[in-house]
Amino acid sequence: MIPYFVFRLLLFTHLALLLSACYGNGSHDKRPSPFNCGSLGRIHYPFTKAEEPECGLIAIHGCDNSSSDKTIELENGRTFLVTSILQQDGLNSSPQITNFDQVLHDRLQSNGSCEAFNNNITLPANSPLVSFDIKYNVTLYRCNHSLNVSPPTGFIKHLCPDYNIYHYSMLSTPNHTEVSSFSACSVIVLPKKDLPDTDDLQSFLTAQTVLDVRLSDDCDNCYNQDGGMCGLDSNNNFYCDKGAAEHKSMVLKLALGLGLALSIGVVVLLLLFVACCFIRKPSSFLWTKKHPTHQIIETFFKEHGPLSTRRYTYDEIEKATNYFKHKLGQGGYGSVYKGKLQDGSLIAVKLLSELKGTGEEFINEVASISRTSHVNIVSLLGFCFQGSKRALIYEFMPNGSLEKFIYEDNTNMVDRQLDCKTLYDIAIGVARGLEYLHRGCNTRILHFDIKPHNILLDEDFCPKISDFGLAKVCSRKESIVSLLGARGTAGYIAPEVFSRSFGGVSHKSDVYSYGMMVLEMVGGRRNINVEVDCSSEIYFPHWIYKRLELNQELELRCIKNDTDERVRKMSVVSLWCIQTNPLMRPEMRKLVEMVEGSLESLQIPPKPYLSSPPTSPAHYSTQTFILNVRPPSDFMKHTCPGYDLYYDSSILPSNHEQVPSSFSKCSVLQLPRKDLTDTKDLLSFLTAQMVIEVRLSDECDKCYNHMGGQCRLDRNRTFLCDKVAQRKRKVMKLGLGLALSIGVFVVLLFMACCFIRKLSTFPWTKKHPTHQIIEAFLKEHGPLSTRRHTYSELEKATNYFKHKLGQGGYGSVYKGKLQDGSLIAVKVLSELKGTCEEFINEVASISRTSHVNIVSLKGFCFQGSKRALIYEFMPNGSLEKFIYEDNTNMVDRQLDCKTLYDIAIGVARGLEYLHRGCNTRILHFDIKPHNILLDEDFCPKISDFGLAKVCSRKESIVSLLGARGTAGYIAPEVFSRSFGGVSHKSDVYSYGMMVLEMVGGRRNINVEVECSSEIYFPHWIYKRLELNHELGLRCIKNDTDKERMKKMTLVSLWCIQTDPSMRPAMSKVVEMLEVPPKPYLSSPPTSPAHYSTQTFM
């Protein structure tokens, strides 16, 4: 029991806390609360809903209706569609509104039309409260033909029927002093793209306008410092409504004094508590996390919630690495050390430097790899973020990186040389890993740094893609991505990453890097050798293309005999990958097929630009120009092989603002020179010592020197000023009283929580054997990628199991919604049915997967006898509802042949991932239409892993205690080992039976009719194929549908062969479905016609 005097102390302390909470923030009473505006997210003042104009300065229409467009009225009553609002907390930085002008868009879409130039953009007049600026705009000059305008240098002319349009070149810096020629012309301002890469007027104009919203200084001070709201009185004069803030200052002081006085009794105890915690974990306290990088990363963890990787403390990292004793290597962002976890597993710890990087590479790594699970992607076991300490914990790769094994200039090359077979397998493995990142993963991931150094090799030389510091996570529907600048390593960066004139940046950029890497694997040398003379012969792709073109032997180091065609195949494929045009490069799925296919089927690609590629964007062009240059009189000439250098010969340093016109066709280099030199010899006055002058921007200077703040950029690279001085004043007013009062409350709350949590560990709650088995499993497997929910959380999420979606063999499924708004399907397992095996199978299997065709297990519940599984919600339910003709609602739900075909391919890809792509091989054993769920786009997801078996990747045959699966889909060998061993081919059989049902619109076994061979649909369909009769299936509408259905039928008949060795692997099934029919895609041997009609008890 709490002593009476302690109770009184707490009572008065919390009264002070309430007073402080009520009045300590009194200056903010008049400010309106933030509000949700549909797709625009949560926004606040100066924005307001159109229905509440008195609560802000800029009204947004449609906020209360989530499905309606969000609009804003700007000019002359015209309405614009609002696509996004970028706004930080407070008003320290200007909010940005992105609008879409449908009228301008329609005019720009009419090719060559000049209608877009008939209107100017006019914004509302500036007021004492708020003003608007167009962030990206271009000034056009509209001149009648009769004016005969002579435009200055650098201006481009666009012809129209009645006038000409002039604008400055987008590819150069405008000189606004040269516009006097247009004094008689009309001026038009229109929005343009952020970074135009063309001078074509129709191409760089856009209907999307980015507006900067700026509050006046008076309004900013009123809102941020005085806690009031801005307004204009009847005479249009500014006023600030501060409400009752000024009258509450005395109450504020009284409340703070009371809070401090009543908290003095516990100060000593709290100081001792803080001191103990500080000694144990000094880096975990608030004052060590004020750095912007720390705040960004903490925000990231808060937004993304529980990840599949564990968060370690720095103490744990030190112990695991024996205080960083065994160093494995050094990278650009830090060092890598070998370590060992408590369970004995070896790890590689990448300790990021405290001084390098902004935190983006750390976030990229955790965000990217935590979304993946693939045999060719390195596993991120955990991470550490503690104050300024950042580390990434990977699985240990005994053979290190591929870089050590492929270059002939490596001194240890003799001992480490890899044969062609190993190099070939590594190339295929990396291709499969990239294919998974681009298409198989739930979110598309672009790596942007594929190179030998980032390919790690395990003990079996299985390749693992690593280092996702430059990766970009994007939507699967996003074909082209935006980058702020070039990223990657010189020699592997695709041309379009440097310059958008080559095309958009996409997953094809990784294909280019892969091709360059494979060429280095083939040649045993770097594609760029910076230590030799500047000539095209140092560029290895040029040499290898020449020999392939002339059909000459490659004569490479790893080729042991003339019959080994692997290296030649790798060379041809890599040359396809490094095509300059991204559209010419194959996708990774096609690459895998090309590498695994025959050499005869490969064609030599068109010749790309085959000169030495760039080491920086400035030198990208590989074309050669012969120029006759006449330099100015004060320039000197320095001759080099292949080119001449010209430089200013003046002794005193000079800074030419403009390049002389004589050098307009030349490249520009800037190198450091000595301060004062008495020689004109180029090599004598150049120096490797640079003096760099650092200047703060005007905004940052004002923020730091005048406002006492700190400058930083947010994740969108928008300038922010953290006003530390103002924050300190507020902390001084409220911090001490509130902190001490809350401290007492938190300590007691922590003790209460520990006591309640301890109750659940007492023996009487876990006596049942089933509970002990599951608890042991959860303890053994540690943190999983799925979250453990309480039963009360599930009750709230499902509104107490109100909306039932269906009933299964092991329980019922209900629809629900999590706190973040995402819809879920909750499968509540029956307390009376089953042991615990199906629950453990489900959690163990799906928590190891991440694939677009595998349903995501978002969480689970195990609380006493309550067991539940939480999946992502699938709006279209199961495939079973859509394929059977005896379904009463079939007319409304009938799927066309294209959709059925795509579903068949999607399920095949999912099974291929489970069998070969996942880190641990998973056999499903219950593939059937009921267990294939369909999302809103009818993308199939394999679900229900209750009968699944997790096994080693090297384990080809597995042992089962008994038959498992659903009658009609179970492979023969699962019933009787006389047919062969149980393996992944058992899932292939079930897949084939399911696809036959999709094709025929009927069940393969109809138990309600008389037992005869004619009721067995595979027998019927095989007979018609054998006699070359039409299949006569319901969904066929044209020849393309006919071809698809026939292909699905033939593939499925191969899958249901009685002999498992006759069935194709799922990778082969995907290939058979995706490519045009080949000779092997003929009718397979007949399997026993009556097999699946047997009933086993």
Short mmCIF file of N, CA and C in Angstrom, two decimals, residues 244-380:
data_model
loop_
_atom_site.label_atom_id
_atom_site.label_comp_id
_atom_site.label_asym_id
_atom_site.label_seq_id
_atom_site.Cartn_x
_atom_site.Cartn_y
_atom_site.Cartn_z
N ALA A 244 -7.54 34.83 -24.46
CA ALA A 244 -7.33 35.09 -23.03
C ALA A 244 -5.91 34.81 -22.58
N ALA A 245 -4.97 34.72 -23.54
CA ALA A 245 -3.60 34.34 -23.17
C ALA A 245 -2.97 35.33 -22.19
N GLU A 246 -3.19 36.65 -22.48
CA GLU A 246 -2.53 37.65 -21.65
C GLU A 246 -3.05 37.64 -20.22
N HIS A 247 -4.34 37.28 -20.07
CA HIS A 247 -4.94 37.32 -18.73
C HIS A 247 -4.54 36.13 -17.89
N LYS A 248 -3.90 35.13 -18.51
CA LYS A 248 -3.62 33.92 -17.76
C LYS A 248 -2.17 33.81 -17.32
N SER A 249 -1.37 34.86 -17.54
CA SER A 249 0.04 34.78 -17.20
C SER A 249 0.24 34.59 -15.69
N MET A 250 -0.60 35.28 -14.87
CA MET A 250 -0.46 35.14 -13.42
C MET A 250 -0.81 33.73 -12.97
N VAL A 251 -1.86 33.18 -13.57
CA VAL A 251 -2.25 31.81 -13.22
C VAL A 251 -1.14 30.85 -13.62
N LEU A 252 -0.50 31.12 -14.77
CA LEU A 252 0.59 30.28 -15.23
C LEU A 252 1.72 30.25 -14.21
N LYS A 253 2.11 31.44 -13.72
CA LYS A 253 3.19 31.50 -12.75
C LYS A 253 2.82 30.76 -11.47
N LEU A 254 1.57 30.93 -11.03
CA LEU A 254 1.12 30.26 -9.81
C LEU A 254 1.18 28.75 -9.99
N ALA A 255 0.70 28.27 -11.15
CA ALA A 255 0.68 26.83 -11.40
C ALA A 255 2.09 26.26 -11.45
N LEU A 256 3.01 27.01 -12.09
CA LEU A 256 4.38 26.53 -12.17
C LEU A 256 5.04 26.50 -10.80
N GLY A 257 4.77 27.53 -10.02
CA GLY A 257 5.35 27.57 -8.68
C GLY A 257 4.85 26.42 -7.82
N LEU A 258 3.54 26.16 -7.89
CA LEU A 258 2.96 25.07 -7.13
C LEU A 258 3.55 23.73 -7.57
N GLY A 259 3.70 23.57 -8.87
CA GLY A 259 4.26 22.31 -9.38
C GLY A 259 5.67 22.09 -8.91
N LEU A 260 6.48 23.16 -8.93
CA LEU A 260 7.87 23.03 -8.50
C LEU A 260 7.97 22.74 -7.00
N ALA A 261 7.13 23.46 -6.21
CA ALA A 261 7.20 23.31 -4.75
C ALA A 261 6.81 21.89 -4.33
N LEU A 262 5.71 21.38 -4.90
CA LEU A 262 5.24 20.07 -4.48
C LEU A 262 6.12 18.94 -5.02
N SER A 263 6.93 19.24 -6.03
CA SER A 263 7.78 18.18 -6.59
C SER A 263 9.14 18.10 -5.92
N ILE A 264 9.44 19.06 -5.03
CA ILE A 264 10.78 19.11 -4.44
C ILE A 264 11.06 17.87 -3.60
N GLY A 265 10.01 17.26 -3.01
CA GLY A 265 10.21 16.10 -2.15
C GLY A 265 10.73 14.88 -2.88
N VAL A 266 10.50 14.82 -4.20
CA VAL A 266 10.94 13.63 -4.94
C VAL A 266 12.13 13.93 -5.85
N VAL A 267 12.66 15.14 -5.77
CA VAL A 267 13.77 15.52 -6.65
C VAL A 267 14.97 14.61 -6.43
N VAL A 268 15.30 14.37 -5.16
CA VAL A 268 16.49 13.57 -4.86
C VAL A 268 16.35 12.16 -5.43
N LEU A 269 15.17 11.54 -5.21
CA LEU A 269 14.95 10.20 -5.73
C LEU A 269 15.04 10.16 -7.26
N LEU A 270 14.45 11.16 -7.89
CA LEU A 270 14.47 11.19 -9.35
C LEU A 270 15.88 11.41 -9.88
N LEU A 271 16.66 12.27 -9.19
CA LEU A 271 18.04 12.49 -9.63
C LEU A 271 18.86 11.22 -9.52
N LEU A 272 18.65 10.46 -8.44
CA LEU A 272 19.34 9.17 -8.30
C LEU A 272 18.95 8.21 -9.40
N PHE A 273 17.63 8.19 -9.71
CA PHE A 273 17.14 7.31 -10.77
C PHE A 273 17.76 7.68 -12.12
N VAL A 274 17.76 8.99 -12.42
CA VAL A 274 18.34 9.46 -13.68
C VAL A 274 19.82 9.15 -13.75
N ALA A 275 20.53 9.34 -12.62
CA ALA A 275 21.96 9.09 -12.61
C ALA A 275 22.27 7.62 -12.89
N CYS A 276 21.49 6.73 -12.28
CA CYS A 276 21.70 5.29 -12.53
C CYS A 276 21.47 4.93 -13.99
N CYS A 277 20.38 5.46 -14.55
CA CYS A 277 20.08 5.18 -15.95
C CYS A 277 21.15 5.75 -16.87
N PHE A 278 21.65 6.94 -16.49
CA PHE A 278 22.66 7.59 -17.34
C PHE A 278 23.96 6.79 -17.34
N ILE A 279 24.31 6.24 -16.16
CA ILE A 279 25.53 5.44 -16.09
C ILE A 279 25.40 4.18 -16.95
N ARG A 280 24.21 3.57 -16.95
CA ARG A 280 24.00 2.33 -17.72
C ARG A 280 23.91 2.60 -19.20
N LYS A 281 23.12 3.59 -19.62
CA LYS A 281 22.90 3.85 -21.05
C LYS A 281 22.94 5.35 -21.32
N PRO A 282 24.11 5.94 -21.32
CA PRO A 282 24.18 7.41 -21.48
C PRO A 282 23.67 7.87 -22.82
N SER A 283 23.80 7.07 -23.87
CA SER A 283 23.43 7.55 -25.21
C SER A 283 21.94 7.49 -25.48
N SER A 284 21.16 6.96 -24.53
CA SER A 284 19.73 6.83 -24.77
C SER A 284 18.94 8.02 -24.29
N PHE A 285 19.62 9.01 -23.68
CA PHE A 285 18.89 10.15 -23.15
C PHE A 285 18.59 11.18 -24.21
N LEU A 286 17.60 12.03 -23.90
CA LEU A 286 17.08 12.96 -24.91
C LEU A 286 18.13 13.92 -25.42
N TRP A 287 19.05 14.38 -24.52
CA TRP A 287 19.96 15.42 -24.98
C TRP A 287 20.98 14.90 -25.99
N THR A 288 21.09 13.56 -26.13
CA THR A 288 22.00 13.03 -27.14
C THR A 288 21.31 12.82 -28.47
N LYS A 289 20.01 13.16 -28.59
CA LYS A 289 19.27 12.87 -29.81
C LYS A 289 18.73 14.12 -30.48
N LYS A 290 19.37 15.24 -30.21
CA LYS A 290 18.86 16.48 -30.81
C LYS A 290 19.36 16.68 -32.23
N HIS A 291 20.39 15.91 -32.62
CA HIS A 291 20.93 16.07 -33.97
C HIS A 291 19.87 15.72 -35.00
N PRO A 292 19.75 16.52 -36.06
CA PRO A 292 18.70 16.26 -37.07
C PRO A 292 18.72 14.85 -37.62
N THR A 293 19.93 14.28 -37.82
CA THR A 293 20.02 12.90 -38.34
C THR A 293 19.33 11.93 -37.40
N HIS A 294 19.54 12.11 -36.09
CA HIS A 294 18.91 11.22 -35.12
C HIS A 294 17.39 11.36 -35.18
N GLN A 295 16.93 12.60 -35.29
CA GLN A 295 15.48 12.82 -35.33
C GLN A 295 14.86 12.17 -36.56
N ILE A 296 15.55 12.26 -37.71
CA ILE A 296 15.02 11.65 -38.94
C ILE A 296 14.88 10.15 -38.77
N ILE A 297 15.92 9.51 -38.23
CA ILE A 297 15.89 8.05 -38.10
C ILE A 297 14.86 7.62 -37.06
N GLU A 298 14.76 8.36 -35.94
CA GLU A 298 13.76 8.02 -34.93
C GLU A 298 12.35 8.14 -35.52
N THR A 299 12.13 9.18 -36.32
CA THR A 299 10.83 9.34 -36.98
C THR A 299 10.54 8.17 -37.90
N PHE A 300 11.57 7.73 -38.61
CA PHE A 300 11.40 6.58 -39.52
C PHE A 300 10.96 5.34 -38.76
N PHE A 301 11.62 5.04 -37.62
CA PHE A 301 11.25 3.86 -36.85
C PHE A 301 9.83 3.99 -36.30
N LYS A 302 9.47 5.21 -35.92
CA LYS A 302 8.13 5.43 -35.38
C LYS A 302 7.07 5.19 -36.44
N GLU A 303 7.35 5.64 -37.68
CA GLU A 303 6.37 5.51 -38.77
C GLU A 303 6.24 4.07 -39.24
N HIS A 304 7.37 3.34 -39.28
CA HIS A 304 7.35 1.99 -39.87
C HIS A 304 7.00 0.90 -38.88
N GLY A 305 7.00 1.22 -37.59
CA GLY A 305 6.58 0.24 -36.62
C GLY A 305 7.53 -0.93 -36.54
N PRO A 306 7.04 -2.10 -36.06
CA PRO A 306 7.91 -3.27 -35.88
C PRO A 306 8.44 -3.76 -37.22
N LEU A 307 9.75 -3.98 -37.30
CA LEU A 307 10.36 -4.50 -38.52
C LEU A 307 10.72 -5.96 -38.29
N SER A 308 11.11 -6.64 -39.38
CA SER A 308 11.46 -8.04 -39.27
C SER A 308 12.84 -8.23 -38.66
N THR A 309 13.57 -7.16 -38.44
CA THR A 309 14.90 -7.24 -37.87
C THR A 309 14.90 -6.72 -36.44
N ARG A 310 15.80 -7.26 -35.64
CA ARG A 310 15.83 -6.90 -34.23
C ARG A 310 16.71 -5.67 -34.01
N ARG A 311 16.32 -4.86 -33.06
CA ARG A 311 17.12 -3.68 -32.70
C ARG A 311 18.02 -4.03 -31.52
N TYR A 312 19.33 -3.90 -31.71
CA TYR A 312 20.30 -4.23 -30.68
C TYR A 312 20.80 -2.97 -30.00
N THR A 313 21.27 -3.13 -28.78
CA THR A 313 21.95 -2.03 -28.10
C THR A 313 23.42 -2.04 -28.49
N TYR A 314 24.08 -0.91 -28.27
CA TYR A 314 25.51 -0.84 -28.62
C TYR A 314 26.33 -1.76 -27.73
N ASP A 315 25.89 -1.95 -26.47
CA ASP A 315 26.59 -2.88 -25.58
C ASP A 315 26.55 -4.30 -26.15
N GLU A 316 25.39 -4.69 -26.68
CA GLU A 316 25.26 -6.03 -27.27
C GLU A 316 26.18 -6.19 -28.48
N ILE A 317 26.29 -5.13 -29.29
CA ILE A 317 27.17 -5.17 -30.46
C ILE A 317 28.62 -5.32 -30.02
N GLU A 318 29.01 -4.58 -28.98
CA GLU A 318 30.40 -4.67 -28.49
C GLU A 318 30.72 -6.08 -28.01
N LYS A 319 29.80 -6.68 -27.28
CA LYS A 319 30.04 -8.04 -26.78
C LYS A 319 30.07 -9.04 -27.92
N ALA A 320 29.18 -8.89 -28.90
CA ALA A 320 29.13 -9.85 -30.02
C ALA A 320 30.39 -9.80 -30.86
N THR A 321 31.02 -8.63 -30.99
CA THR A 321 32.23 -8.49 -31.81
C THR A 321 33.51 -8.55 -30.99
N ASN A 322 33.37 -8.89 -29.68
CA ASN A 322 34.53 -8.88 -28.78
C ASN A 322 35.22 -7.52 -28.85
N TYR A 323 34.42 -6.49 -28.77
CA TYR A 323 34.86 -5.10 -28.80
C TYR A 323 35.61 -4.77 -30.10
N PHE A 324 34.99 -5.23 -31.21
CA PHE A 324 35.45 -4.91 -32.57
C PHE A 324 36.90 -5.37 -32.79
N LYS A 325 37.14 -6.61 -32.43
CA LYS A 325 38.50 -7.17 -32.50
C LYS A 325 38.86 -7.63 -33.90
N HIS A 326 37.94 -8.30 -34.60
CA HIS A 326 38.23 -8.92 -35.90
C HIS A 326 37.63 -8.08 -37.02
N LYS A 327 38.47 -7.28 -37.66
CA LYS A 327 37.99 -6.41 -38.73
C LYS A 327 38.02 -7.15 -40.06
N LEU A 328 36.86 -7.13 -40.76
CA LEU A 328 36.76 -7.83 -42.05
C LEU A 328 37.10 -6.91 -43.22
N GLY A 329 36.81 -5.63 -43.11
CA GLY A 329 37.08 -4.73 -44.22
C GLY A 329 36.64 -3.31 -43.91
N GLN A 330 36.89 -2.43 -44.87
CA GLN A 330 36.56 -1.01 -44.73
C GLN A 330 35.76 -0.57 -45.95
N GLY A 331 34.68 0.17 -45.72
CA GLY A 331 33.85 0.66 -46.82
C GLY A 331 33.75 2.17 -46.78
N GLY A 332 32.96 2.71 -47.71
CA GLY A 332 32.82 4.15 -47.81
C GLY A 332 32.14 4.76 -46.60
N TYR A 333 31.27 4.00 -45.93
CA TYR A 333 30.51 4.57 -44.82
C TYR A 333 30.92 3.99 -43.46
N GLY A 334 31.96 3.14 -43.42
CA GLY A 334 32.38 2.60 -42.15
C GLY A 334 33.12 1.29 -42.29
N SER A 335 33.34 0.63 -41.15
CA SER A 335 34.11 -0.62 -41.10
C SER A 335 33.19 -1.80 -40.83
N VAL A 336 33.65 -3.00 -41.23
CA VAL A 336 32.88 -4.23 -41.04
C VAL A 336 33.68 -5.16 -40.13
N TYR A 337 33.00 -5.70 -39.10
CA TYR A 337 33.66 -6.57 -38.13
C TYR A 337 32.92 -7.91 -38.04
N LYS A 338 33.69 -8.95 -37.72
CA LYS A 338 33.11 -10.28 -37.51
C LYS A 338 32.65 -10.40 -36.07
N GLY A 339 31.54 -11.09 -35.86
CA GLY A 339 31.02 -11.26 -34.52
C GLY A 339 30.24 -12.55 -34.37
N LYS A 340 29.76 -12.79 -33.17
CA LYS A 340 28.99 -14.02 -32.89
C LYS A 340 27.88 -13.67 -31.90
N LEU A 341 26.65 -14.08 -32.25
CA LEU A 341 25.52 -13.84 -31.36
C LEU A 341 25.49 -14.89 -30.25
N GLN A 342 24.60 -14.69 -29.29
CA GLN A 342 24.53 -15.61 -28.15
C GLN A 342 24.13 -17.02 -28.56
N ASP A 343 23.36 -17.15 -29.67
CA ASP A 343 22.97 -18.48 -30.13
C ASP A 343 24.06 -19.17 -30.94
N GLY A 344 25.23 -18.53 -31.07
CA GLY A 344 26.35 -19.13 -31.77
C GLY A 344 26.46 -18.78 -33.24
N SER A 345 25.46 -18.12 -33.83
CA SER A 345 25.50 -17.79 -35.25
C SER A 345 26.47 -16.65 -35.50
N LEU A 346 27.25 -16.79 -36.59
CA LEU A 346 28.24 -15.77 -36.95
C LEU A 346 27.56 -14.61 -37.66
N ILE A 347 28.06 -13.41 -37.43
CA ILE A 347 27.47 -12.22 -38.02
C ILE A 347 28.59 -11.31 -38.55
N ALA A 348 28.22 -10.41 -39.44
CA ALA A 348 29.10 -9.34 -39.90
C ALA A 348 28.46 -8.02 -39.49
N VAL A 349 29.16 -7.22 -38.72
CA VAL A 349 28.62 -5.97 -38.19
C VAL A 349 29.24 -4.81 -38.96
N LYS A 350 28.39 -4.07 -39.66
CA LYS A 350 28.85 -2.89 -40.40
C LYS A 350 28.62 -1.67 -39.51
N LEU A 351 29.73 -1.15 -38.96
CA LEU A 351 29.66 -0.01 -38.05
C LEU A 351 29.81 1.26 -38.85
N LEU A 352 28.72 2.03 -38.95
CA LEU A 352 28.73 3.23 -39.77
C LEU A 352 29.47 4.35 -39.07
N SER A 353 30.24 5.11 -39.85
CA SER A 353 31.00 6.23 -39.30
C SER A 353 30.06 7.30 -38.77
N GLU A 354 30.44 7.90 -37.63
CA GLU A 354 29.60 8.95 -37.03
C GLU A 354 29.65 10.24 -37.84
N LEU A 355 30.71 10.42 -38.62
CA LEU A 355 30.90 11.70 -39.30
C LEU A 355 30.41 11.67 -40.73
N LYS A 356 30.21 10.48 -41.30
CA LYS A 356 29.85 10.39 -42.72
C LYS A 356 28.38 10.06 -42.88
N GLY A 357 27.79 10.63 -43.93
CA GLY A 357 26.41 10.31 -44.25
C GLY A 357 25.42 11.14 -43.47
N THR A 358 24.22 11.24 -43.99
CA THR A 358 23.16 12.02 -43.35
C THR A 358 22.17 11.14 -42.62
N GLY A 359 22.36 9.85 -42.69
CA GLY A 359 21.39 8.93 -42.12
C GLY A 359 20.54 8.28 -43.19
N GLU A 360 20.57 8.84 -44.42
CA GLU A 360 19.74 8.29 -45.49
C GLU A 360 20.16 6.87 -45.86
N GLU A 361 21.50 6.62 -45.90
CA GLU A 361 21.96 5.29 -46.27
C GLU A 361 21.55 4.26 -45.22
N PHE A 362 21.51 4.67 -43.95
CA PHE A 362 21.10 3.77 -42.87
C PHE A 362 19.61 3.43 -43.01
N ILE A 363 18.78 4.45 -43.25
CA ILE A 363 17.35 4.23 -43.42
C ILE A 363 17.08 3.37 -44.65
N ASN A 364 17.78 3.67 -45.77
CA ASN A 364 17.60 2.87 -46.99
C ASN A 364 17.88 1.40 -46.73
N GLU A 365 18.97 1.13 -46.01
CA GLU A 365 19.38 -0.25 -45.76
C GLU A 365 18.31 -1.00 -44.96
N VAL A 366 17.88 -0.39 -43.86
CA VAL A 366 16.91 -1.06 -42.99
C VAL A 366 15.56 -1.19 -43.70
N ALA A 367 15.12 -0.10 -44.38
CA ALA A 367 13.82 -0.11 -45.04
C ALA A 367 13.78 -1.10 -46.19
N SER A 368 14.89 -1.24 -46.92
CA SER A 368 14.91 -2.12 -48.10
C SER A 368 15.00 -3.59 -47.69
N ILE A 369 16.05 -3.95 -46.95
CA ILE A 369 16.28 -5.37 -46.67
C ILE A 369 15.23 -5.94 -45.73
N SER A 370 14.66 -5.11 -44.86
CA SER A 370 13.63 -5.63 -43.96
C SER A 370 12.37 -6.04 -44.72
N ARG A 371 12.24 -5.61 -45.99
CA ARG A 371 11.09 -5.99 -46.81
C ARG A 371 11.36 -7.24 -47.65
N THR A 372 12.56 -7.81 -47.57
CA THR A 372 12.94 -8.89 -48.47
C THR A 372 13.16 -10.20 -47.73
N SER A 373 13.04 -11.28 -48.48
CA SER A 373 13.40 -12.61 -48.00
C SER A 373 13.67 -13.46 -49.24
N HIS A 374 14.95 -13.62 -49.57
CA HIS A 374 15.31 -14.35 -50.79
C HIS A 374 16.69 -14.95 -50.60
N VAL A 375 16.92 -16.09 -51.23
CA VAL A 375 18.18 -16.80 -51.08
C VAL A 375 19.34 -16.01 -51.65
N ASN A 376 19.08 -15.11 -52.58
CA ASN A 376 20.16 -14.32 -53.19
C ASN A 376 20.20 -12.88 -52.71
N ILE A 377 19.55 -12.59 -51.58
CA ILE A 377 19.61 -11.29 -50.93
C ILE A 377 20.18 -11.51 -49.53
N VAL A 378 21.21 -10.74 -49.16
CA VAL A 378 21.80 -10.91 -47.84
C VAL A 378 20.75 -10.60 -46.77
N SER A 379 20.79 -11.37 -45.68
CA SER A 379 19.80 -11.20 -44.61
C SER A 379 20.31 -10.18 -43.60
N LEU A 380 19.47 -9.19 -43.32
CA LEU A 380 19.77 -8.21 -42.28
C LEU A 380 19.18 -8.76 -40.98
#
